[in-house]
Structures are given as structure tokens and as C-alpha cells.
mmCIF file of C-alpha atoms in Angstrom:
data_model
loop_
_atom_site.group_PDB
_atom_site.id
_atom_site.type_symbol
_atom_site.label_atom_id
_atom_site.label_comp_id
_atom_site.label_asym_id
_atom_site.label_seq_id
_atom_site.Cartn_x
_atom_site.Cartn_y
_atom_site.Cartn_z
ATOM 1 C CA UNK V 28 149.955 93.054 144.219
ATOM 2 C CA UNK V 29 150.982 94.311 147.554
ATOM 3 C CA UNK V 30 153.407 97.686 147.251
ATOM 4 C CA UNK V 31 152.409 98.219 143.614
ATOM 5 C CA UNK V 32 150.836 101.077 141.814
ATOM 6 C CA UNK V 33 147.231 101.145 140.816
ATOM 7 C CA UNK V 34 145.248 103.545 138.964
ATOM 8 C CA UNK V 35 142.486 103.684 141.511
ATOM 9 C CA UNK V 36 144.485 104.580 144.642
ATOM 10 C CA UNK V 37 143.193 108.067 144.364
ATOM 11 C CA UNK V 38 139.930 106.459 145.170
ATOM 12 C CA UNK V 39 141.021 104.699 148.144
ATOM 13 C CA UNK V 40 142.986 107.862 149.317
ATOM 14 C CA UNK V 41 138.860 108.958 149.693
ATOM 15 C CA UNK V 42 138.210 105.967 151.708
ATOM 16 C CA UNK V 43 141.027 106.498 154.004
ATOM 17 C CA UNK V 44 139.132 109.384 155.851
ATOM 18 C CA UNK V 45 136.782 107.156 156.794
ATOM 19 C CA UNK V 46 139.377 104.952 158.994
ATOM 20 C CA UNK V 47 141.371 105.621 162.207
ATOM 21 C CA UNK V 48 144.063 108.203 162.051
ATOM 22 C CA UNK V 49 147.051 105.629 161.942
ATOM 23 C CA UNK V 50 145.498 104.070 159.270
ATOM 24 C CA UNK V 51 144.822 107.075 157.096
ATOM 25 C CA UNK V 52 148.233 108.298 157.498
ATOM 26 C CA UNK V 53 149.845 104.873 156.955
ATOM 27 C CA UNK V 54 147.443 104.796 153.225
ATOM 28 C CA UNK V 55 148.773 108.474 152.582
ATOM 29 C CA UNK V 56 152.604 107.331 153.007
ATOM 30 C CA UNK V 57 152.437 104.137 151.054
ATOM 31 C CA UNK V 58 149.959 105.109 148.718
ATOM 32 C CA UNK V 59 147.341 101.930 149.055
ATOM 33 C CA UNK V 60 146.042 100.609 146.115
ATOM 34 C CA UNK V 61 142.349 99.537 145.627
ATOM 35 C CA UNK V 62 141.244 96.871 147.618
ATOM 36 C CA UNK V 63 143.250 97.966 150.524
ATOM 37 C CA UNK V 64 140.720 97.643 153.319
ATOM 38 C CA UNK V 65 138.915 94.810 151.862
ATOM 39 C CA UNK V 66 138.685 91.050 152.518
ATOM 40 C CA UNK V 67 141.046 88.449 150.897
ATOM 41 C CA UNK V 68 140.615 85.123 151.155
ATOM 42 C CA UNK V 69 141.084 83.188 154.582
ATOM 43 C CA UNK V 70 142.122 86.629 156.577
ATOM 44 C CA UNK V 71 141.626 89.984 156.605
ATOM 45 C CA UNK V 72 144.327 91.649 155.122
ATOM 46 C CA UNK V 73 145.643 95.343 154.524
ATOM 47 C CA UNK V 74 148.178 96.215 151.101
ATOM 48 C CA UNK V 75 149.616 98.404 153.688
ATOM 49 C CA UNK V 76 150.952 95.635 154.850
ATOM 50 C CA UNK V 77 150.244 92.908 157.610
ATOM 51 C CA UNK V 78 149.090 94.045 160.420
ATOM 52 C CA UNK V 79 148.047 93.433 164.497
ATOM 53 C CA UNK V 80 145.154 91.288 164.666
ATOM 54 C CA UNK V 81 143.450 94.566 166.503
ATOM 55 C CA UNK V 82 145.104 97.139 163.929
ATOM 56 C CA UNK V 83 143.719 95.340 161.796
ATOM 57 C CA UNK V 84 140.513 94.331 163.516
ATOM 58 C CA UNK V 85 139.594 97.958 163.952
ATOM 59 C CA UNK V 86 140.040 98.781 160.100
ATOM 60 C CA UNK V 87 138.117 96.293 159.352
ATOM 61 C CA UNK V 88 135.478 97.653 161.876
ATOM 62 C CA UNK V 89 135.273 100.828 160.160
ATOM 63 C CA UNK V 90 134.592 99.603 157.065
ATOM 64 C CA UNK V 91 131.959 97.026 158.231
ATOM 65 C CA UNK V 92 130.298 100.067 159.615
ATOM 66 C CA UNK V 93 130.017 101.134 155.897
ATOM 67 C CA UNK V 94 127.233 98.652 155.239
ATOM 68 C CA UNK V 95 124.754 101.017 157.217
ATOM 69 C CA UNK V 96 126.055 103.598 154.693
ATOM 70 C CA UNK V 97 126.814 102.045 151.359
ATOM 71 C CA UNK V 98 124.541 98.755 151.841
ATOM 72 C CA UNK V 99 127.859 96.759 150.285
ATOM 73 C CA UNK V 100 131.172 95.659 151.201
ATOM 74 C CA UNK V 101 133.742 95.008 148.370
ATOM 75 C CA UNK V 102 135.400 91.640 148.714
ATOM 76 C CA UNK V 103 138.835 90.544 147.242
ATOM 77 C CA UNK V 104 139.136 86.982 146.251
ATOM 78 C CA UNK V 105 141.535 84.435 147.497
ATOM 79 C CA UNK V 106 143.034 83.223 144.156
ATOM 80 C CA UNK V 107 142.406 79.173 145.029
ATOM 81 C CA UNK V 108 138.265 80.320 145.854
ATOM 82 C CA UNK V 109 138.266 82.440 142.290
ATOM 83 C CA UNK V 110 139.826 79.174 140.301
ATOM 84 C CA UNK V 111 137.156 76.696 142.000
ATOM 85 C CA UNK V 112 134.627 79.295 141.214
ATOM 86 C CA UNK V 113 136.043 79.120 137.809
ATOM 87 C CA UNK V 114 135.669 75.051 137.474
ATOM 88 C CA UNK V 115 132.147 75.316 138.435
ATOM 89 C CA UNK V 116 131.274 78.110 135.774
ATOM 90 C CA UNK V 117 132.759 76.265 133.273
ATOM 91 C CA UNK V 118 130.883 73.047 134.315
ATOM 92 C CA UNK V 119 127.497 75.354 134.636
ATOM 93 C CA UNK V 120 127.980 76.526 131.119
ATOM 94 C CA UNK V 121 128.267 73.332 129.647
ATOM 95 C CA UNK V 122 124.983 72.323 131.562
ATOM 96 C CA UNK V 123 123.303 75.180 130.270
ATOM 97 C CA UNK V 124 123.834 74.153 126.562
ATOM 98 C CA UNK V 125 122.203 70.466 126.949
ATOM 99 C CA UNK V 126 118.731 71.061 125.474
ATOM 100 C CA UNK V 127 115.990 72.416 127.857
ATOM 101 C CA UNK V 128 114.284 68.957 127.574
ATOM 102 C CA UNK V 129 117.239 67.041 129.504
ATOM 103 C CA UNK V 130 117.592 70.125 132.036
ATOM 104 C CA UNK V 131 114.311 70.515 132.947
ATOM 105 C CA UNK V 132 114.775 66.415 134.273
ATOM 106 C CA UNK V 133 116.714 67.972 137.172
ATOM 107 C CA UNK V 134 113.791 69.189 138.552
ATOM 108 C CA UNK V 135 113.317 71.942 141.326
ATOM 109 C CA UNK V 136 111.815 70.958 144.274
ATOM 110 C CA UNK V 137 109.280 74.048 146.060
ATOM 111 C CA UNK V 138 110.147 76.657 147.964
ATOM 112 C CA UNK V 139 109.435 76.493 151.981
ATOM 113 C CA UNK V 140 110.263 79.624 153.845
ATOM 114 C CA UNK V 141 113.501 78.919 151.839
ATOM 115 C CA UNK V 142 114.430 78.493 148.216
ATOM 116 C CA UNK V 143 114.381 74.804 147.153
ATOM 117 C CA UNK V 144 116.806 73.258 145.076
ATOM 118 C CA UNK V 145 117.640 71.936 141.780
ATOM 119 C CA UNK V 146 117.429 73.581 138.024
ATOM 120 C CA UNK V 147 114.730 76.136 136.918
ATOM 121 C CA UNK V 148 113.380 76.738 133.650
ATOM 122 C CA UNK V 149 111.708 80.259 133.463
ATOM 123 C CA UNK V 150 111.954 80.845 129.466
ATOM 124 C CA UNK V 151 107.880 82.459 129.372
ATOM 125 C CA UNK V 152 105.833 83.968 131.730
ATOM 126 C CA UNK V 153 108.608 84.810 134.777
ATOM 127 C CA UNK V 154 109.638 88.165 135.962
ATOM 128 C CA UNK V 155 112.809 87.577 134.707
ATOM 129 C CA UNK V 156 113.967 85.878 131.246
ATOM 130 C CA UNK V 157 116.970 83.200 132.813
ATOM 131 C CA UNK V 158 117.262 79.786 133.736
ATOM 132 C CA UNK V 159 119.017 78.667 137.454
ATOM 133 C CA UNK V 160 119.929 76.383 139.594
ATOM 134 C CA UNK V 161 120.442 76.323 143.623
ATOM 135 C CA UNK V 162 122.455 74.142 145.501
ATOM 136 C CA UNK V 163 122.818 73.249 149.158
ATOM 137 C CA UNK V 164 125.632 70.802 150.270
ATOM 138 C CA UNK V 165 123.204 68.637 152.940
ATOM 139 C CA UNK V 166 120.943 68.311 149.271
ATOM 140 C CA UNK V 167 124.259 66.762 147.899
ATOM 141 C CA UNK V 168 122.993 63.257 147.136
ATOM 142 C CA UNK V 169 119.367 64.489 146.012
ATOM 143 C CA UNK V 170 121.658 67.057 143.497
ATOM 144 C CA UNK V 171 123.621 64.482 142.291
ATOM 145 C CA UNK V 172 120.915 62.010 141.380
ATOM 146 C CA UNK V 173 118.594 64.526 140.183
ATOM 147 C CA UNK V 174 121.043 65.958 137.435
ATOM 148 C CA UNK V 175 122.240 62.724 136.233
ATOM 149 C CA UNK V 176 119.003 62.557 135.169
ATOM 150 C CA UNK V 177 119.675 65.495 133.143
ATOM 151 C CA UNK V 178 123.155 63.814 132.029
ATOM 152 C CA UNK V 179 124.832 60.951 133.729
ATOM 153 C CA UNK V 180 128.523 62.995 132.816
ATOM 154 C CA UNK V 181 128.001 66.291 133.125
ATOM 155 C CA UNK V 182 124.980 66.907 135.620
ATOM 156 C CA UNK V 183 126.414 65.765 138.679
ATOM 157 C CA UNK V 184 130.487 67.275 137.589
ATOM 158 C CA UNK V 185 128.768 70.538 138.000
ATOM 159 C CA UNK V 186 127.056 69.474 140.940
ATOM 160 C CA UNK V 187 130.536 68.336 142.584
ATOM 161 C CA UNK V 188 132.258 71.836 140.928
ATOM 162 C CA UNK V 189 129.426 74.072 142.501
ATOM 163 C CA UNK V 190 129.770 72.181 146.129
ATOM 164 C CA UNK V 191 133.357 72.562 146.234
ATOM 165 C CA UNK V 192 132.638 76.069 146.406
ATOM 166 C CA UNK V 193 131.298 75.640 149.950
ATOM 167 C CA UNK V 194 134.572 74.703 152.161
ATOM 168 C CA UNK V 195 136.861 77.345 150.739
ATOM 169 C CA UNK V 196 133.909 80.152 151.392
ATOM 170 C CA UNK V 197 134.515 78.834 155.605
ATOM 171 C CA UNK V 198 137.107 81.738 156.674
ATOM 172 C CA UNK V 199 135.476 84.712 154.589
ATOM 173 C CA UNK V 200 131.551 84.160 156.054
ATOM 174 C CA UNK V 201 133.615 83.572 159.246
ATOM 175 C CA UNK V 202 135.224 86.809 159.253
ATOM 176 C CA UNK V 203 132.353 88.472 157.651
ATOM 177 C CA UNK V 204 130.268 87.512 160.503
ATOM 178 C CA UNK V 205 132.369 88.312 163.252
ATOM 179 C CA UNK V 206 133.042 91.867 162.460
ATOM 180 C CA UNK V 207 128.929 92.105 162.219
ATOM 181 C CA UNK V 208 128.553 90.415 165.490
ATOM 182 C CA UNK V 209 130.791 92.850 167.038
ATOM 183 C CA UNK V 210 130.148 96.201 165.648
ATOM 184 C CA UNK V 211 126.189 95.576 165.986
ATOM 185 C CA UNK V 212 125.854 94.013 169.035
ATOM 186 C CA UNK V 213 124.235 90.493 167.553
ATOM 187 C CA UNK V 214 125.649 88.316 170.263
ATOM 188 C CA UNK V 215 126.205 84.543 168.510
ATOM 189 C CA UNK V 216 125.875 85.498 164.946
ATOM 190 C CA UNK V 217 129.459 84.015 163.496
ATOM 191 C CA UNK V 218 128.066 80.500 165.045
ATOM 192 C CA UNK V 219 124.585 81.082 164.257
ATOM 193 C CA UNK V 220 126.343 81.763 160.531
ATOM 194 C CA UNK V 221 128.746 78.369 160.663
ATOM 195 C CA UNK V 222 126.136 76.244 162.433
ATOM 196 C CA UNK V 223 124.501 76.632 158.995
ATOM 197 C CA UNK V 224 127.284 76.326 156.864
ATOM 198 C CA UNK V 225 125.788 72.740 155.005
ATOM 199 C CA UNK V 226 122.801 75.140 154.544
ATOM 200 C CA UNK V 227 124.067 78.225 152.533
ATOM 201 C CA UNK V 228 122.490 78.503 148.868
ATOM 202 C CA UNK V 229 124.412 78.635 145.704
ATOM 203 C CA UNK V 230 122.557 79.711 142.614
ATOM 204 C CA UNK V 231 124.385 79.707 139.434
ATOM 205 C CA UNK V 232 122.174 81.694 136.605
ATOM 206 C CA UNK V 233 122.124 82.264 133.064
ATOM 207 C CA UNK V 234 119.990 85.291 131.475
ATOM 208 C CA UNK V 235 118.990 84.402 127.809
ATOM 209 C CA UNK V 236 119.724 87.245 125.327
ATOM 210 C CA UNK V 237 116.985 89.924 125.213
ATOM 211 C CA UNK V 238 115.811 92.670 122.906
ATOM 212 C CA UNK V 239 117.881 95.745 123.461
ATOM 213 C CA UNK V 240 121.022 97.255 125.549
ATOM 214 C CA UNK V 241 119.676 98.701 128.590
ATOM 215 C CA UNK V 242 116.889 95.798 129.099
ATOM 216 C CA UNK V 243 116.193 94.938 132.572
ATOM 217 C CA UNK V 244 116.877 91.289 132.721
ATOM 218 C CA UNK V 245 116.609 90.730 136.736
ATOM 219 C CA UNK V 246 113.699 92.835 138.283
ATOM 220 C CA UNK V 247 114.621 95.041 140.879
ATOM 221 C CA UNK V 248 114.634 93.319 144.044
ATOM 222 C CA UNK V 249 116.519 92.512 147.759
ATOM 223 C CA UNK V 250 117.800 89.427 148.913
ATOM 224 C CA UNK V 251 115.196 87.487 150.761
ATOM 225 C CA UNK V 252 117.649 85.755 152.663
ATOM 226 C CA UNK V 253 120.830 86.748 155.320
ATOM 227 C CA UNK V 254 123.425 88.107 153.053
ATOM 228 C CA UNK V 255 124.698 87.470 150.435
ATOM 229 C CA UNK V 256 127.971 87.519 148.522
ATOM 230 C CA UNK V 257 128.569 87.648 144.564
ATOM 231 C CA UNK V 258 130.809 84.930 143.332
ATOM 232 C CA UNK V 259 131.126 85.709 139.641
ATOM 233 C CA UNK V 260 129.289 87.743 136.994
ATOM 234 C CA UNK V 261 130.605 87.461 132.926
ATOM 235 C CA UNK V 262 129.649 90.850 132.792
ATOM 236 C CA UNK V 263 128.939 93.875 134.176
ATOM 237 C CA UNK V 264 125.283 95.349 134.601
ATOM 238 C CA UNK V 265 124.420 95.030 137.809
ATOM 239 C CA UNK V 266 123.064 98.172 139.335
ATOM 240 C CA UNK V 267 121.917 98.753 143.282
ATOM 241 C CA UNK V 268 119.575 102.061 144.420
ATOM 242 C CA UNK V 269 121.359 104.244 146.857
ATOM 243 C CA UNK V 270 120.554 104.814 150.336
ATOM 244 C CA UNK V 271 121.449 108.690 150.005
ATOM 245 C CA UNK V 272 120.509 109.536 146.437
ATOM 246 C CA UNK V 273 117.832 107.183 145.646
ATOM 247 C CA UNK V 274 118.681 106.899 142.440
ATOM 248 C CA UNK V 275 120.282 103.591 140.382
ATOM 249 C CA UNK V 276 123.900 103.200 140.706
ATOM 250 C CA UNK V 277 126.113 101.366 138.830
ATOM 251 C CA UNK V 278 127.409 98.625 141.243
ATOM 252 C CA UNK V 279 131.081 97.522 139.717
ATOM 253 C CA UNK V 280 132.044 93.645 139.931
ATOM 254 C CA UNK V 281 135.372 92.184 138.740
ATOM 255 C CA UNK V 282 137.036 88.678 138.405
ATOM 256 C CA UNK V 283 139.318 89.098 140.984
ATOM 257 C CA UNK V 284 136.909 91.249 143.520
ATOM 258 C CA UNK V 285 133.136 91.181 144.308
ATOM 259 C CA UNK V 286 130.881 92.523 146.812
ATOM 260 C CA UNK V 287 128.679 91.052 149.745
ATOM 261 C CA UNK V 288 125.614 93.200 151.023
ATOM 262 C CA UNK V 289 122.750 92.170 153.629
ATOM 263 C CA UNK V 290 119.402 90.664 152.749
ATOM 264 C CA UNK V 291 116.006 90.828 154.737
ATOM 265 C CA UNK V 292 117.141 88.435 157.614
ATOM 266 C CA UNK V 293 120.274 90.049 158.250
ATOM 267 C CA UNK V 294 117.830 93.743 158.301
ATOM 268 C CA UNK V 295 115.519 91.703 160.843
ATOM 269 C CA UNK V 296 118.596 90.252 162.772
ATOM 270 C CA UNK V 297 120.242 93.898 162.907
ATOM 271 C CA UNK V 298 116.549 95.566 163.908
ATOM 272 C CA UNK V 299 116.762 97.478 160.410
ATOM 273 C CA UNK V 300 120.319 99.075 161.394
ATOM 274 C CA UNK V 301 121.133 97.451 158.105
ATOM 275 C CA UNK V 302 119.094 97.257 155.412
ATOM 276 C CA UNK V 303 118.794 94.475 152.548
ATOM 277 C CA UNK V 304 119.939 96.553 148.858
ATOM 278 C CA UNK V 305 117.795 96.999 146.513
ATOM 279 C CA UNK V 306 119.454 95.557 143.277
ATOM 280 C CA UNK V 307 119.122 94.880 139.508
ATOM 281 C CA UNK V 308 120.551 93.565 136.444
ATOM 282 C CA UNK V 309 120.336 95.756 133.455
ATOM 283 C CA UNK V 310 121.521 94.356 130.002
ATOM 284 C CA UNK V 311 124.416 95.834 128.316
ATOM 285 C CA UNK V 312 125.145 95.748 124.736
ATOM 286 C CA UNK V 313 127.291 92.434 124.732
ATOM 287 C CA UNK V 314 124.535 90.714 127.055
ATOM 288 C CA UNK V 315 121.642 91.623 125.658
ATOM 289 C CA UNK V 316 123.328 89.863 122.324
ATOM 290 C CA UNK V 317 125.509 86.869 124.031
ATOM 291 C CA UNK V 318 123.167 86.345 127.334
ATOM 292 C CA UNK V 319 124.805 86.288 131.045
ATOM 293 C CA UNK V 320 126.167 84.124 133.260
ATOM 294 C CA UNK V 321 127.039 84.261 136.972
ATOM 295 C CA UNK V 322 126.875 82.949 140.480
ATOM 296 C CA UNK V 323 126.013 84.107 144.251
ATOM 297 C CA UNK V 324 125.911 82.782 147.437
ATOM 298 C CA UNK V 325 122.740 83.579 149.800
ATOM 299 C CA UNK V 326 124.130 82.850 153.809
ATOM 300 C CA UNK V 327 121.202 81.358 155.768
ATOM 301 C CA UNK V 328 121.907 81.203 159.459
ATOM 302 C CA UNK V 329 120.355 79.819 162.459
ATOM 303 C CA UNK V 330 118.157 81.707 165.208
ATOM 304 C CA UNK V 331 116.310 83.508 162.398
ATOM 305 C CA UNK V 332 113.175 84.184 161.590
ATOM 306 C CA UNK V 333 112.091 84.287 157.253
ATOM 307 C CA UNK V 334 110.658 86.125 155.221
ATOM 308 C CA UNK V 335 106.943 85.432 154.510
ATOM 309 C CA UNK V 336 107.126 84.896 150.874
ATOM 310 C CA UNK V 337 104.050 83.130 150.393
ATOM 311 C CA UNK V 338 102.243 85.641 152.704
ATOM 312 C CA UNK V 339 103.298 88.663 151.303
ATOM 313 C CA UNK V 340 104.683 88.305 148.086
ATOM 314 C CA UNK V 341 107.996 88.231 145.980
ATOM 315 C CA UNK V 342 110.192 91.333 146.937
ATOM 316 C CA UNK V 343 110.208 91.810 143.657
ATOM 317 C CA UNK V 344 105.988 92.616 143.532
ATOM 318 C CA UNK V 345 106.426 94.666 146.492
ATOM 319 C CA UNK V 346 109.302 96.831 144.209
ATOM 320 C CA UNK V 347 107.336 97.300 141.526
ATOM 321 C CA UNK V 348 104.206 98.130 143.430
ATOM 322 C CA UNK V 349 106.049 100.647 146.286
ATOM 323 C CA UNK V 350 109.306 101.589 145.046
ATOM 324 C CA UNK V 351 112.826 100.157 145.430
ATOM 325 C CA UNK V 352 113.204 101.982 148.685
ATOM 326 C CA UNK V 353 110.656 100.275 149.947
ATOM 327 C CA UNK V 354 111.941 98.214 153.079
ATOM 328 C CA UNK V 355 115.177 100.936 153.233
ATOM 329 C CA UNK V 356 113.199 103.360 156.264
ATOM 330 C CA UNK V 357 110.774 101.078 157.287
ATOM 331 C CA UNK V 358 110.348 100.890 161.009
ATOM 332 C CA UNK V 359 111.343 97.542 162.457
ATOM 333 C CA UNK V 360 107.764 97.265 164.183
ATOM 334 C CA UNK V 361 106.308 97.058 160.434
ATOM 335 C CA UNK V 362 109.273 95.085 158.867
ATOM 336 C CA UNK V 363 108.701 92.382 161.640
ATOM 337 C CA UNK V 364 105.144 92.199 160.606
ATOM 338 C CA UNK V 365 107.083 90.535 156.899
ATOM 339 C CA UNK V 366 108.194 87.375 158.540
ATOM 340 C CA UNK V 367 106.991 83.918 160.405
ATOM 341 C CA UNK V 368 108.823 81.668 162.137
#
């Protein structure tokens, strides 16, 4: 795509301002499409071309520094990490259509100060209306055996699919993390980020159909864990509340670009100078008729401290009960009080 057209580089022409001078007036002469100062893939990259490792190093600065403003940071997929996301969809839809009697046999096993692993079942009685499944790649053997239970064929080829995932993600939560460890001062982050890599959480979801268009289907809510970064949705519906106007937002995904945004460890890490998003999933009127699919991955990393789920609650109870802006100008002397070591 680089040196083509595209409808939305009026949009990035707004971004621009936001960057060094030489970069603004090199997106004003070459007219940069969408996507220009994101991510792609193993590098960081610029449709203006390739640039200096600190050109492009202090773009890329800039733009991290968004997350304190915008809570997100739009990600553009490497082609060969979009198709192996692709495989493991596939495989996860399959899985979902075995009947609930075999999935359930790939049981989850609990939460501690972490999510556990496995497949969840949450038809009745849950906040939201979906079924699930996390995956960790030092759980690989306990993943495999558990969902051959399910099916000896296709539990564990969506086990293998979803794990695969995990090496091509290396250079983007690498780059990710190095750009926050410089712009906010959290001295060892990128290896406190890699140390963990065997440890980062997939969870590939499915929301049954519901009643009507406009239906929340995932409860308003914020990342428990470090950060997190969206690897595919089927469709669109996903909605985050705004620092500035504290109102709902439509937060826009595509195939070939997706977003990453900070959880509660990564506002701890940071002292609150970023703040985990507040986010939803509304249904639209395909979803709320077909159902939705789609897949994130929530970073753990070492040095940390977690959240105190069983101490204080789902995020999700704390939402409902205080508001989705809840944790967004909390003092870190209170936030702290939220997690246990």
C-alpha cells in the first residue's frame, strides 16, 4: 500500500500535527495514507517511507504518548501474523460448533491472581452471554490433552493454531514495550514484557446471538491485566468511554488493523500516567442475529503486582456500581490499594 491513495488521509493529515515538524511536513508532501504512524508487523514502519531508526523512533514516540490521551494505539498487521490469526479462527469456529456437552470436557481450570486456562461455558447466569477459551503456551501440553477430550481431531488443531499465534506476536510486544519503557521512564519493562512471553493469554470468544441490535453483549469493563492487543473481531461493535468526553465511542477494528490499549497493571506500572480503557461490546444488527466471534491477547509481564480480583471484585461490578470512569482519575495512592502481590 505504500505511495497509494486512501480515502482516510484527510484524517491522518489531523494526526500529523501531533508529530515533529519534519514529519508533519513530510505527511503534507506525500499525502500519508491511514495507518501511517502505526505499527506493522516485525518493525515500525512509516508509508512515508523508511526511515532512520531515530526518525523513526521519535514518531513513534509521539504517538505512544497518545495512549495518555486516546487510551489506544492503532496497530497494522503484518500480513503472515493476520493469516495465522486466520487458521486459528477458523479452527476456533469449528470448536465452537461441537455440542456444549463435548466442549465443556475441556475444562477451565480457576483463576489465581491470573486467568486460568482452558474452555468456558457461560450460556445462563454470567454477565455476559459467550463462551471462551484462554490459552498460555507453558499450559501447551495441559491444552492439548484437555481438548482432545473435547475431540481427539479438532481440540488440540485449534490448540496448535491459537499457540502459533505466540512467536510471530515477539517483534510487535517488543517494540510496543520499548517505546513505553522509554517515553515513561519504566526502566526494564521490554524484558520484564519478553521474560513473560510463554505467559501472555490468548482468549478466543464467541457471543451467542441475543435479543435486539444495540444489546450489550460484553459488560463494560478494563483489562485486568498489562495490555492488551485485539487480534480479530468478525464484526464491529466494540465501543471504549473517552477520557475527554466521557461519553461511549465507537472504537473502529478492521482485518488488516487493530488496536492495543493498557490494562490495570500497565496503569499500576505507569503510576496511573496511563490508564486501563474502559470498553464494551454492543450488538449490532448482524450480531445480535449471527452471534460474534473474535480474539485478544492480554500481555502479562514480570515485576508486577495484580489486580485483587477476588478481593475486590470483577472490574466489571465495580463499572456498574461507580461508573466506567471509575479507575480513569483515581489517585495512584487509592489504585495501589486494588492489588496484592
Amino acid at each position: 500500500r505504500q505511495g497509494t491513495e486512501d480515502p482516510y488521509a484527510e484524517e491522518v493529515l489531523q494526526q500529523v500535527h501531533r508529530l515533529s515538524s519534519k514529519g508533519r511536513q513530510e505527511a503534507r508532501i506525500r499525502k500519508a495514507p491511514l495507518g501511517a504512524f502505526f505499527f506493522y508487523g516485525s518493525a515500525v514502519y512509516s508509508y512515508l517511507g523508511r526511515q532512520s531508526t531515530m526518525e523513526t523512533n521519535a514518531m513513534y514516540q509521539a504517538h505512544v504518548k497518545e495512549l495518555e490521551r486516546l487510551g489506544a494505539l492503532y496497530v497494522t498487521y503484518d500480513p503472515a501474523l493476520r493469516k495465522i490469526v486466520a487458521e486459528a479462527m477458523k479452527n476456533w469456529d469449528a470448536f465452537c460448533e461441537l455440542p456444549d456437552e463435548q466442549k465443556v470436557l475441556f475444562s477451565y481450570t480457576p483463576d489465581h491472581k491470573v486467568s486460568g486456562n482452558g474452555y468456558e461455558l457461560k450460556r445462563e447466569g454470567g454477565i455476559d452471554f459467550k463462551e471462551n477459551c484462554h490459552l498460555r503456551m507453558d499450559a501447551r501440553d495441559e491444552l492439548l490433552r484437555g481438548s482432545a477430550l473435547a475431540h481427539p481431531t479438532l481440540g488440540p488443531a485449534f490448540v496448535e493454531s491459537a499457540l502459533a499465534v505466540n512467536e510471530r506476536m515477539t517483534e510487535v510486544a517488543r517494540d510496543f514495550s520499548r517505546l513505553v519503557e522509554q517515553e515513561y521512564g519504566l526502566e526494564g519493562f521490554e524484558d520484564d514484557v519478553m521474560r513473560m512471553q510463554s505467559r501472555w493469554l490468548f482468549r478466543f470468544l464467541h457471543y451467542f446471538p441475543v435479543q435486539t441490535e444495540g444489546q450489550e453483549i460484553a459488560a463494560p469493563h478494563v483489562d485486568k491485566g498489562g495490555f492488551t492487543l485485539h487480534l480479530y473481531e468478525s464484526d464491529p461493535g466494540v465501543e471504549y468511554y473517552d477520557y475527554k468526553t466521557r461519553a461511549w465511542e465507537e472504537l473502529p477494528l478492521a482485518h488488516d488493523q487493530t488496536v492495543m490499549f493498557p490494562g490495570m497493571v500497565l496503569q499500576h506500572q505507569s503510576r496511573c500516567r496511563l490508564r486501563a480503557l474502559a470498553h464494551r461490546v454492543m450488538a449490532t444488527k448482524n450480531t445480535a442475529v449471527t452471534g460474534r466471534t473474535s480474539a485478544v491477547c492480554f500481555f502479562e509481564f514480570d515485576n508486577a503486582r495484580f489486580y485483587d480480583k477476588d478481593g475486590r471484585g470483577t472490574t466489571q461490578s465495580l463499572i456498574k456500581e461507580y461508573g466506567p470512569d471509575y479507575f480513569y482519575d483515581m489517585p495512584f495512592p487509592q489504585f495501589n490499594e486494588f492489588f496484592i502481590d
